[in-house]
PDB file of C-alpha atoms in Angstrom:
ATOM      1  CA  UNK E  21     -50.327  28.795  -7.790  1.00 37.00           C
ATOM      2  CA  UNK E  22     -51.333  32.177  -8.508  1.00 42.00           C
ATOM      3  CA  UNK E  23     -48.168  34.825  -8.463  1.00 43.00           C
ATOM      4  CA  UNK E  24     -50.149  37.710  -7.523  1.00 49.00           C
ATOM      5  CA  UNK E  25     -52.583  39.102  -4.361  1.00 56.00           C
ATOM      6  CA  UNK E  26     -55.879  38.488  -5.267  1.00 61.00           C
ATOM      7  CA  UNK E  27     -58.240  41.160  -3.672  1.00 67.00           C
ATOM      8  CA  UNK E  28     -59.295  38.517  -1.363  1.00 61.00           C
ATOM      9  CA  UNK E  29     -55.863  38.041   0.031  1.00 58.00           C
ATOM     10  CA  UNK E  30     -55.619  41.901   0.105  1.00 64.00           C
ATOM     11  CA  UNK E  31     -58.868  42.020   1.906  1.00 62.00           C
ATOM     12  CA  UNK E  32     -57.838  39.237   4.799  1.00 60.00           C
ATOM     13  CA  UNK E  33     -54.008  41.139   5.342  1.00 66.00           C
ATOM     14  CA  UNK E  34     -56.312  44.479   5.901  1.00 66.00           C
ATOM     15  CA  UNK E  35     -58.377  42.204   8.231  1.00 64.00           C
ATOM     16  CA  UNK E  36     -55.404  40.859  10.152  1.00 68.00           C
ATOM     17  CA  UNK E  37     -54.317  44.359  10.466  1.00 70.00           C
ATOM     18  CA  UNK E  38     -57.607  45.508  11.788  1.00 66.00           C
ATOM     19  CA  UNK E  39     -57.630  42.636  14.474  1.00 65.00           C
ATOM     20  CA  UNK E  40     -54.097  43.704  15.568  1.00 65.00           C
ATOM     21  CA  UNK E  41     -54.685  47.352  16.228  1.00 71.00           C
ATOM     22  CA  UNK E  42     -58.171  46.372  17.650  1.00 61.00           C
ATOM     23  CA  UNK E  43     -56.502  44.044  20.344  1.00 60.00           C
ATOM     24  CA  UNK E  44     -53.862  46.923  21.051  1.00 57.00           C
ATOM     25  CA  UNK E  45     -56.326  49.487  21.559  1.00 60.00           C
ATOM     26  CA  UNK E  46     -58.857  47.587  23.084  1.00 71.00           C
ATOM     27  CA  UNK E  47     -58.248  47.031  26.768  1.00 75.00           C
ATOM     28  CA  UNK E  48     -60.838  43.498  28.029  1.00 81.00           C
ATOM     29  CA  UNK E  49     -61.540  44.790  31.798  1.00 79.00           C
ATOM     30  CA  UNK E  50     -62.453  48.216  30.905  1.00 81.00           C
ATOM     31  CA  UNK E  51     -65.093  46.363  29.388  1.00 84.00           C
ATOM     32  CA  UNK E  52     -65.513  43.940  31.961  1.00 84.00           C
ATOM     33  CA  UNK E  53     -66.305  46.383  34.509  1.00 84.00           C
ATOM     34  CA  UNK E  54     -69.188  47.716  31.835  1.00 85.00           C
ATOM     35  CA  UNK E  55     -70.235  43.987  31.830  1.00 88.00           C
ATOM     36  CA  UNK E  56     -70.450  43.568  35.484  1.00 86.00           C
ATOM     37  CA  UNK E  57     -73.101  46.495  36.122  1.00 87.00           C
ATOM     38  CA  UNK E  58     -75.421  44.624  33.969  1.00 88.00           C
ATOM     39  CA  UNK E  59     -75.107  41.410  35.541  1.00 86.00           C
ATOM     40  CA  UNK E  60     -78.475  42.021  37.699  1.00 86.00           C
ATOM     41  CA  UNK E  61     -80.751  41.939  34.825  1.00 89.00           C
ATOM     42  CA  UNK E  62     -80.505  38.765  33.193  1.00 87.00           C
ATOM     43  CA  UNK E  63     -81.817  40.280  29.373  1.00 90.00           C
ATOM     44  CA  UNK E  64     -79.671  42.690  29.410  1.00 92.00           C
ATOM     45  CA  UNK E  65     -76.440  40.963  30.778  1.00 92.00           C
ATOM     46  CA  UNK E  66     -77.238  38.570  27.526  1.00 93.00           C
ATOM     47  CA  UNK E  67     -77.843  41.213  24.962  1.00 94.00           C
ATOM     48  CA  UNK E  68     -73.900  42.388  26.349  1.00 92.00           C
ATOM     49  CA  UNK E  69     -72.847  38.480  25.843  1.00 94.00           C
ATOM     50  CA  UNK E  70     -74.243  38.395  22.421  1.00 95.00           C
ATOM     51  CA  UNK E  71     -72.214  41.360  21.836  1.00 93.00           C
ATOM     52  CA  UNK E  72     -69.018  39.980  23.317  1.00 93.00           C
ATOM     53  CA  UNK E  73     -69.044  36.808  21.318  1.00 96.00           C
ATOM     54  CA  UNK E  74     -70.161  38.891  18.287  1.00 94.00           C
ATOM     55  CA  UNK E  75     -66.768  40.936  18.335  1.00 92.00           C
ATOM     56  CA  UNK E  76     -64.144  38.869  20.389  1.00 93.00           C
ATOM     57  CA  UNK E  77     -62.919  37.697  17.410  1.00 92.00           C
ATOM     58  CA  UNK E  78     -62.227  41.370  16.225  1.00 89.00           C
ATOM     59  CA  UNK E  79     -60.326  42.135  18.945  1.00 89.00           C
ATOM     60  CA  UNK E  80     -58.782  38.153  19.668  1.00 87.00           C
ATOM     61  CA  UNK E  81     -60.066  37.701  23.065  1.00 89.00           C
ATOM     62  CA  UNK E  82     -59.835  34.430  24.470  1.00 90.00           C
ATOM     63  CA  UNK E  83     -62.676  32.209  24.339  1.00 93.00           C
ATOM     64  CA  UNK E  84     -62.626  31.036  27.981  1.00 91.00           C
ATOM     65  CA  UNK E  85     -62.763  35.200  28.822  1.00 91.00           C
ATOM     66  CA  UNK E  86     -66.207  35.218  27.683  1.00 93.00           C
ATOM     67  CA  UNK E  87     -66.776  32.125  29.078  1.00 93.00           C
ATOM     68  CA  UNK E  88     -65.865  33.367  32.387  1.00 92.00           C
ATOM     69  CA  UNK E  89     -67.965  36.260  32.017  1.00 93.00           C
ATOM     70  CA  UNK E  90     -70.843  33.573  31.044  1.00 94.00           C
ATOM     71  CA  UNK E  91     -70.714  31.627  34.744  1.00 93.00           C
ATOM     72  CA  UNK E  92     -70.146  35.006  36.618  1.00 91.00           C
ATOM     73  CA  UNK E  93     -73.849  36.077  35.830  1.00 91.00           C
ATOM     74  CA  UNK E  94     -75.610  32.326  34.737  1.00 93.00           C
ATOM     75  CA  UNK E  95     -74.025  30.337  36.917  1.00 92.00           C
ATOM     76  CA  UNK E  96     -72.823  26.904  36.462  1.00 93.00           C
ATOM     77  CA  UNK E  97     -75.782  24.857  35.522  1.00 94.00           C
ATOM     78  CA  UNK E  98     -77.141  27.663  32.543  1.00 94.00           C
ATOM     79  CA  UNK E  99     -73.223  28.498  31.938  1.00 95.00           C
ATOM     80  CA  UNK E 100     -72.182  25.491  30.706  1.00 96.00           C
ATOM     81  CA  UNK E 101     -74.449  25.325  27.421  1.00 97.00           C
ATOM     82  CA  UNK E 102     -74.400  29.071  26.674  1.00 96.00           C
ATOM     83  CA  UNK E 103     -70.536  28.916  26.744  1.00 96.00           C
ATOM     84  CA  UNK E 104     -70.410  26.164  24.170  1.00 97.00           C
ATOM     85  CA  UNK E 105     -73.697  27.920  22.591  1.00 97.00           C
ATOM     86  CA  UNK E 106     -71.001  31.048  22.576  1.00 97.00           C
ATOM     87  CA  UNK E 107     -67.876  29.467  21.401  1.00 96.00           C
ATOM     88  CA  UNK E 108     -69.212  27.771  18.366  1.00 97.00           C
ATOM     89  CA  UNK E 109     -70.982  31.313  17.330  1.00 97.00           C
ATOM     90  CA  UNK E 110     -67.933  33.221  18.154  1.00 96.00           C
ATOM     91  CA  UNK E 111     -65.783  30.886  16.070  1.00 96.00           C
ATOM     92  CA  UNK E 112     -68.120  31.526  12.715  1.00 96.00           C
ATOM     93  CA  UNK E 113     -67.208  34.786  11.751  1.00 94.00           C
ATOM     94  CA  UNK E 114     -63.275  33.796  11.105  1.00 93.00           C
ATOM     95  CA  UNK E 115     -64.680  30.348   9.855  1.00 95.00           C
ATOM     96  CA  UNK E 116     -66.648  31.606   7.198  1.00 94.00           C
ATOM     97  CA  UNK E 117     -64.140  34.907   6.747  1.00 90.00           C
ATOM     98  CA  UNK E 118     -60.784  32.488   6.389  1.00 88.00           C
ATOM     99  CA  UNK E 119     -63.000  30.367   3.531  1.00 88.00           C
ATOM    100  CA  UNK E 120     -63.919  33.709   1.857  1.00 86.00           C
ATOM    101  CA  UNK E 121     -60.488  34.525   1.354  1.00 82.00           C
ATOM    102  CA  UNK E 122     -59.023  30.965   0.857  1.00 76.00           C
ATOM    103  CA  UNK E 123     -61.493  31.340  -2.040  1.00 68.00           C
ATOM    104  CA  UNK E 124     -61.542  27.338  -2.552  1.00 54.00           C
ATOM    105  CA  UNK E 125     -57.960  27.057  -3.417  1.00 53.00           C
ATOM    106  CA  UNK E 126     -54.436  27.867  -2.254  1.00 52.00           C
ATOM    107  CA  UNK E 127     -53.722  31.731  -0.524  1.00 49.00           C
ATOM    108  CA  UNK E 128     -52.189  33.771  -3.676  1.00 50.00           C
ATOM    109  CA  UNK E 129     -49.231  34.958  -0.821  1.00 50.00           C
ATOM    110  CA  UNK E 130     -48.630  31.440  -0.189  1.00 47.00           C
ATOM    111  CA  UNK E 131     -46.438  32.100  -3.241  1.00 52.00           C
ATOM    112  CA  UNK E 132     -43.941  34.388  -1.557  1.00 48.00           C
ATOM    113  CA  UNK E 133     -44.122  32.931   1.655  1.00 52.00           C
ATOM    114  CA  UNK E 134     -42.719  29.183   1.474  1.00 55.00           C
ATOM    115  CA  UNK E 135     -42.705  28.883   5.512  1.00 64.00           C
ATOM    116  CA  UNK E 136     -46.572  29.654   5.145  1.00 65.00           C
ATOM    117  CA  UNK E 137     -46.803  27.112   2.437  1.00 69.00           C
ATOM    118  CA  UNK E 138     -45.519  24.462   4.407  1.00 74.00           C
ATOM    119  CA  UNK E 139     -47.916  25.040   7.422  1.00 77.00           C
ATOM    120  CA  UNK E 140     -50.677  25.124   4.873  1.00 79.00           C
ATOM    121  CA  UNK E 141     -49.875  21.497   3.262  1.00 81.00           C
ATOM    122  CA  UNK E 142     -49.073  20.660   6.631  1.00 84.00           C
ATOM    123  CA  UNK E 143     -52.383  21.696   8.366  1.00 86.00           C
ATOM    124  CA  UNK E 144     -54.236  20.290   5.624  1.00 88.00           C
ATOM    125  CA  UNK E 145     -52.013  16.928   5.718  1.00 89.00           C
ATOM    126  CA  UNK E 146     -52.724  16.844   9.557  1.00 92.00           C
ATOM    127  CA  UNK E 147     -56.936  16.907   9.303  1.00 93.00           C
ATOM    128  CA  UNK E 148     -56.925  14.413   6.390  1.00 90.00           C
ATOM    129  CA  UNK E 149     -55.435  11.893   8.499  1.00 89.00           C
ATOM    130  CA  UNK E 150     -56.880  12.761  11.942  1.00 90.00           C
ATOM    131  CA  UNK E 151     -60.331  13.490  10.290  1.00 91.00           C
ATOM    132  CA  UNK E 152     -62.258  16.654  10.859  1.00 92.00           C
ATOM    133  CA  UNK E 153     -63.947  16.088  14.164  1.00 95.00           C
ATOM    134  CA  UNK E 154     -61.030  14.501  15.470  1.00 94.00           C
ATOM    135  CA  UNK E 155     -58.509  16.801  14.357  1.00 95.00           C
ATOM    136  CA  UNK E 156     -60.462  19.694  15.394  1.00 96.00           C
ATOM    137  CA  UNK E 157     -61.345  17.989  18.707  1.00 96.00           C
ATOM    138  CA  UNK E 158     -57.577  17.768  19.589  1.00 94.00           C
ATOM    139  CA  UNK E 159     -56.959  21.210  18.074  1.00 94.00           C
ATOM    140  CA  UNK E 160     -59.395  22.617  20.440  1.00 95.00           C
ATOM    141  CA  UNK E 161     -58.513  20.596  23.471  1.00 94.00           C
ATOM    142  CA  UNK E 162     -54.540  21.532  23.064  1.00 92.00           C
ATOM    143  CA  UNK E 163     -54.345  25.435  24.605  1.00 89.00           C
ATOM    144  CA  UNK E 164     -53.979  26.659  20.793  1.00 90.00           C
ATOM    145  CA  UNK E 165     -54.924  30.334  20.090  1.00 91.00           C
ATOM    146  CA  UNK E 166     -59.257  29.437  19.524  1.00 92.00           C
ATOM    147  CA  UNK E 167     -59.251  31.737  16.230  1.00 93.00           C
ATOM    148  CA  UNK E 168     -55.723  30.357  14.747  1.00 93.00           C
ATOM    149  CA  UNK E 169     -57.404  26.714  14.760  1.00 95.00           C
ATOM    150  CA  UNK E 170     -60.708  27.869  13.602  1.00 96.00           C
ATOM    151  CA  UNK E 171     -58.834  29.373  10.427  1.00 92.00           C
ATOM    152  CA  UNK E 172     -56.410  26.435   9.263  1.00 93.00           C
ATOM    153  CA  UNK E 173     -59.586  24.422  10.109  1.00 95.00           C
ATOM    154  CA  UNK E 174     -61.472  26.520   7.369  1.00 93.00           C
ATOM    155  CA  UNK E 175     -58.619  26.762   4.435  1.00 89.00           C
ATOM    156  CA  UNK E 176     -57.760  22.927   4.907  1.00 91.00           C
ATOM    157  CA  UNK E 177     -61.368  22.076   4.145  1.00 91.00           C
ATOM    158  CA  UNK E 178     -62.999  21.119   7.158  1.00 95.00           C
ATOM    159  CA  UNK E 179     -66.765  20.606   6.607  1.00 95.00           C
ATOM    160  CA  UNK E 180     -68.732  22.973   8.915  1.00 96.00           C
ATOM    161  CA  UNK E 181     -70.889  20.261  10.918  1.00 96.00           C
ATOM    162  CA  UNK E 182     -67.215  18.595  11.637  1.00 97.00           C
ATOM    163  CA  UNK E 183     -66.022  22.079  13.126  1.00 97.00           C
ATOM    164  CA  UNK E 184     -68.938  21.976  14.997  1.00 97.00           C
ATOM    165  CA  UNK E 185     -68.730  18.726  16.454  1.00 97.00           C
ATOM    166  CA  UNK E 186     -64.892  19.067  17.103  1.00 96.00           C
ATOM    167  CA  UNK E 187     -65.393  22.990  18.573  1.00 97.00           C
ATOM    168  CA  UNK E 188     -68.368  21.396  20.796  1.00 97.00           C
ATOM    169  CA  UNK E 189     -66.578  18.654  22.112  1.00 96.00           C
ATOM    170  CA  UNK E 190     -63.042  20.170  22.283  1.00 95.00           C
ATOM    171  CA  UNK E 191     -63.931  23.466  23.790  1.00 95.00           C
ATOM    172  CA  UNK E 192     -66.181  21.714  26.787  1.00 95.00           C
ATOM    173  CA  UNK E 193     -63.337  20.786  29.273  1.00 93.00           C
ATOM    174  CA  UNK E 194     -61.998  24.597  28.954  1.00 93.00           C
ATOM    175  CA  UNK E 195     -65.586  26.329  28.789  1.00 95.00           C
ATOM    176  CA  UNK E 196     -66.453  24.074  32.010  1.00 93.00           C
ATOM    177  CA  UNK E 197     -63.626  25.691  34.101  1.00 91.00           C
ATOM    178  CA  UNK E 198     -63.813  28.737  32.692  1.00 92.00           C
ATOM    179  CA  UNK E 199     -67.686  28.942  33.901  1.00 93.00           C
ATOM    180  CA  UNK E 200     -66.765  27.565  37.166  1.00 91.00           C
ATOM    181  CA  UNK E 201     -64.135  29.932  37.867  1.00 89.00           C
ATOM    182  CA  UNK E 202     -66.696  32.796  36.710  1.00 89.00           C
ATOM    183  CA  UNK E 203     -69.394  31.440  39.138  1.00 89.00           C
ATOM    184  CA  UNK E 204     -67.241  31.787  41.846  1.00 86.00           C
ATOM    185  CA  UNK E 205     -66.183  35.392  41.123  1.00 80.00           C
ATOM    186  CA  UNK E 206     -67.000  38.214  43.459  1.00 75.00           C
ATOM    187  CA  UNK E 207     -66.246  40.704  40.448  1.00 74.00           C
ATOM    188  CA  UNK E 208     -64.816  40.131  37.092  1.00 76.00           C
ATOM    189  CA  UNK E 209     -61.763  40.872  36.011  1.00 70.00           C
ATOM    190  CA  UNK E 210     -58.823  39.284  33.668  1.00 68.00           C
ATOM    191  CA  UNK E 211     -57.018  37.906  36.306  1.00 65.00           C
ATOM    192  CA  UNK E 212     -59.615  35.463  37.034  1.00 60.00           C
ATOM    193  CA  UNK E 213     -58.429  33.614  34.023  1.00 63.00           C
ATOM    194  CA  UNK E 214     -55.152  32.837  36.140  1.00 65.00           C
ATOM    195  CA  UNK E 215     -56.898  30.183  37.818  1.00 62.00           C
ATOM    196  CA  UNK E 216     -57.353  28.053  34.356  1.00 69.00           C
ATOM    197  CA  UNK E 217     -53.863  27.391  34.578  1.00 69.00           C
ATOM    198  CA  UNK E 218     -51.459  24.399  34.038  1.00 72.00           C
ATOM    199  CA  UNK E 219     -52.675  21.872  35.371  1.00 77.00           C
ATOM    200  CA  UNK E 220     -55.234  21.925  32.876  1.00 80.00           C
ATOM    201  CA  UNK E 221     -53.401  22.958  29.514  1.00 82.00           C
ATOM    202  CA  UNK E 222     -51.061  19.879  30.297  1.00 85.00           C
ATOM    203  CA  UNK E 223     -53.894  17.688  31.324  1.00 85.00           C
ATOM    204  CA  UNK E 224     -55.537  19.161  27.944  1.00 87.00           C
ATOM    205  CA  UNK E 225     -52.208  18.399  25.680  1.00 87.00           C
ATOM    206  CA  UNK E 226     -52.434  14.932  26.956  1.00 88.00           C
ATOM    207  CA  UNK E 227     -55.610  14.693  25.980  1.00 86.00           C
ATOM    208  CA  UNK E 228     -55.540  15.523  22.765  1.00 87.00           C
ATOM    209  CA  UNK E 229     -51.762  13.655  22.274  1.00 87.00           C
ATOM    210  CA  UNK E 230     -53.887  10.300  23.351  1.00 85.00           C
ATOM    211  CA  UNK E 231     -57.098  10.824  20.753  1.00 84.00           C
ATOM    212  CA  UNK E 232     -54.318  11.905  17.824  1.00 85.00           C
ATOM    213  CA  UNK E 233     -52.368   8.580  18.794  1.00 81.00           C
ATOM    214  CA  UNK E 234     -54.788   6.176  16.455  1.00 72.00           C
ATOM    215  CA  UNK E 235     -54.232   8.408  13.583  1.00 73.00           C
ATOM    216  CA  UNK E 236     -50.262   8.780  14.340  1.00 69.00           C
ATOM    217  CA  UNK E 237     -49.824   5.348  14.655  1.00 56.00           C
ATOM    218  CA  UNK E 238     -51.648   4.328  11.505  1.00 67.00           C
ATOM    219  CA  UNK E 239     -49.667   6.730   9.583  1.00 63.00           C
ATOM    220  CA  UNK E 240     -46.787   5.390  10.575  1.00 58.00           C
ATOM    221  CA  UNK E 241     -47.401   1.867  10.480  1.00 52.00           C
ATOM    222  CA  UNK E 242     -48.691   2.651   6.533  1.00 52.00           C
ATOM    223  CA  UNK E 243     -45.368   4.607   6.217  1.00 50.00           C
ATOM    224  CA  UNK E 244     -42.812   1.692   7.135  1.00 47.00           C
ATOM    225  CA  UNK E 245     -44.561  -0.545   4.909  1.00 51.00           C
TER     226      UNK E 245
END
């Protein structure tokens, strides 16, 4: 491994540092509120979507908060697509930004930080045996922070069509109630997210702990051999 920060690994610490302050400073339902008065012209209530997706990850919104704000003014039927439309473009930026600093091979700080290291082998252990679409599938299902998976999907080598796939199919159960619970708003706020609660981050764990159990078991039968 490299012993010293690379300008690409100085660039992605001044990145995480930006995204910290940003989600500090940046309070979601003053710009909800914004949102909402738009919501009666449908071109202009998706030019303000577009934007939303564009920068949540800047600020590390939830995905089901734009979601949300995606049924509130389309509805159910129209919701559903545009969410997953939205949460596969949201997720690119930190895709493609996590691969840009990875830089094809291991983080130069993953030299000083061993605990990092370990999650990296880890992480990248964990897809090769669950298999991209799978492993992002579960990732995404499981109520993991949406940017966190999208990044040690990127530096363990995930193709992008397999993020897609796994993003797609993972994010649907959460991007359904999160639409649903938007349609059936009277105004938008954060605490409508309140009502995509536990039931459905266990039901969700489950999930995902039943398609990861082929791959689990496998490993282990190989490993007592």
């Amino acid at each position: 491994m490299r012993a010293d920060l690379s300008p690409r690994a100085l660039a992605g610490a001044a990145l995480v540092a930006l995204v910290v302050a940003a989600s500090l400073l940046t309070s979601p339902d003053a710009v909800l509120v914004h949102v909402e008065a738009l919501a009666a012209d449908p071109l202009l209530f998706g030019a303000a979507l577009v934007v939303l997706y564009s920068v949540r990850p800047l600020v590390a919104w939830p995905t089901t908060l734009v979601a949300v704000v995606v049924g509130y003014g389309y509805g159910v039927a129209l919701g559903v697509p545009i969410g997953l439309a939205g949460a596969v473009y949201t997720s690119m930026p930190p895709f493609f930004a996590a691969r840009w600093v990875d830089d094809g091979g291991p983080i130069p700080v993953l030299d000083r930080l061993s605990a990092v290291g370990r999650f990296r082998t880890s992480a990248e252990r964990y897809f090769d045996t669950a298999g991209g679409v799978r492993g992002v599938t579960a990732a995404r299902l499981a109520p993991i922070p949406a940017d966190a998976v999208t990044c040690t999907a990127s530096v363990s080598g995930v193709r992008l069509r397999h993020f897609v796939a796994g993003t797609l199919v993972g994010e649907l159960p959460w991007t359904v109630a999160a639409v649903v619970v938007g349609s059936s708003a009277n105004t938008l706020t954060t605490h409508g997210l309140g009502a995509i609660g536990l039931p459905l981050a266990v039901a969700m764990v489950v999930s995902a702990a039943v398609l990861l159990a082929g791959p689990a078991y496998e490993t282990f039968a190989h490993s007592s051999e």
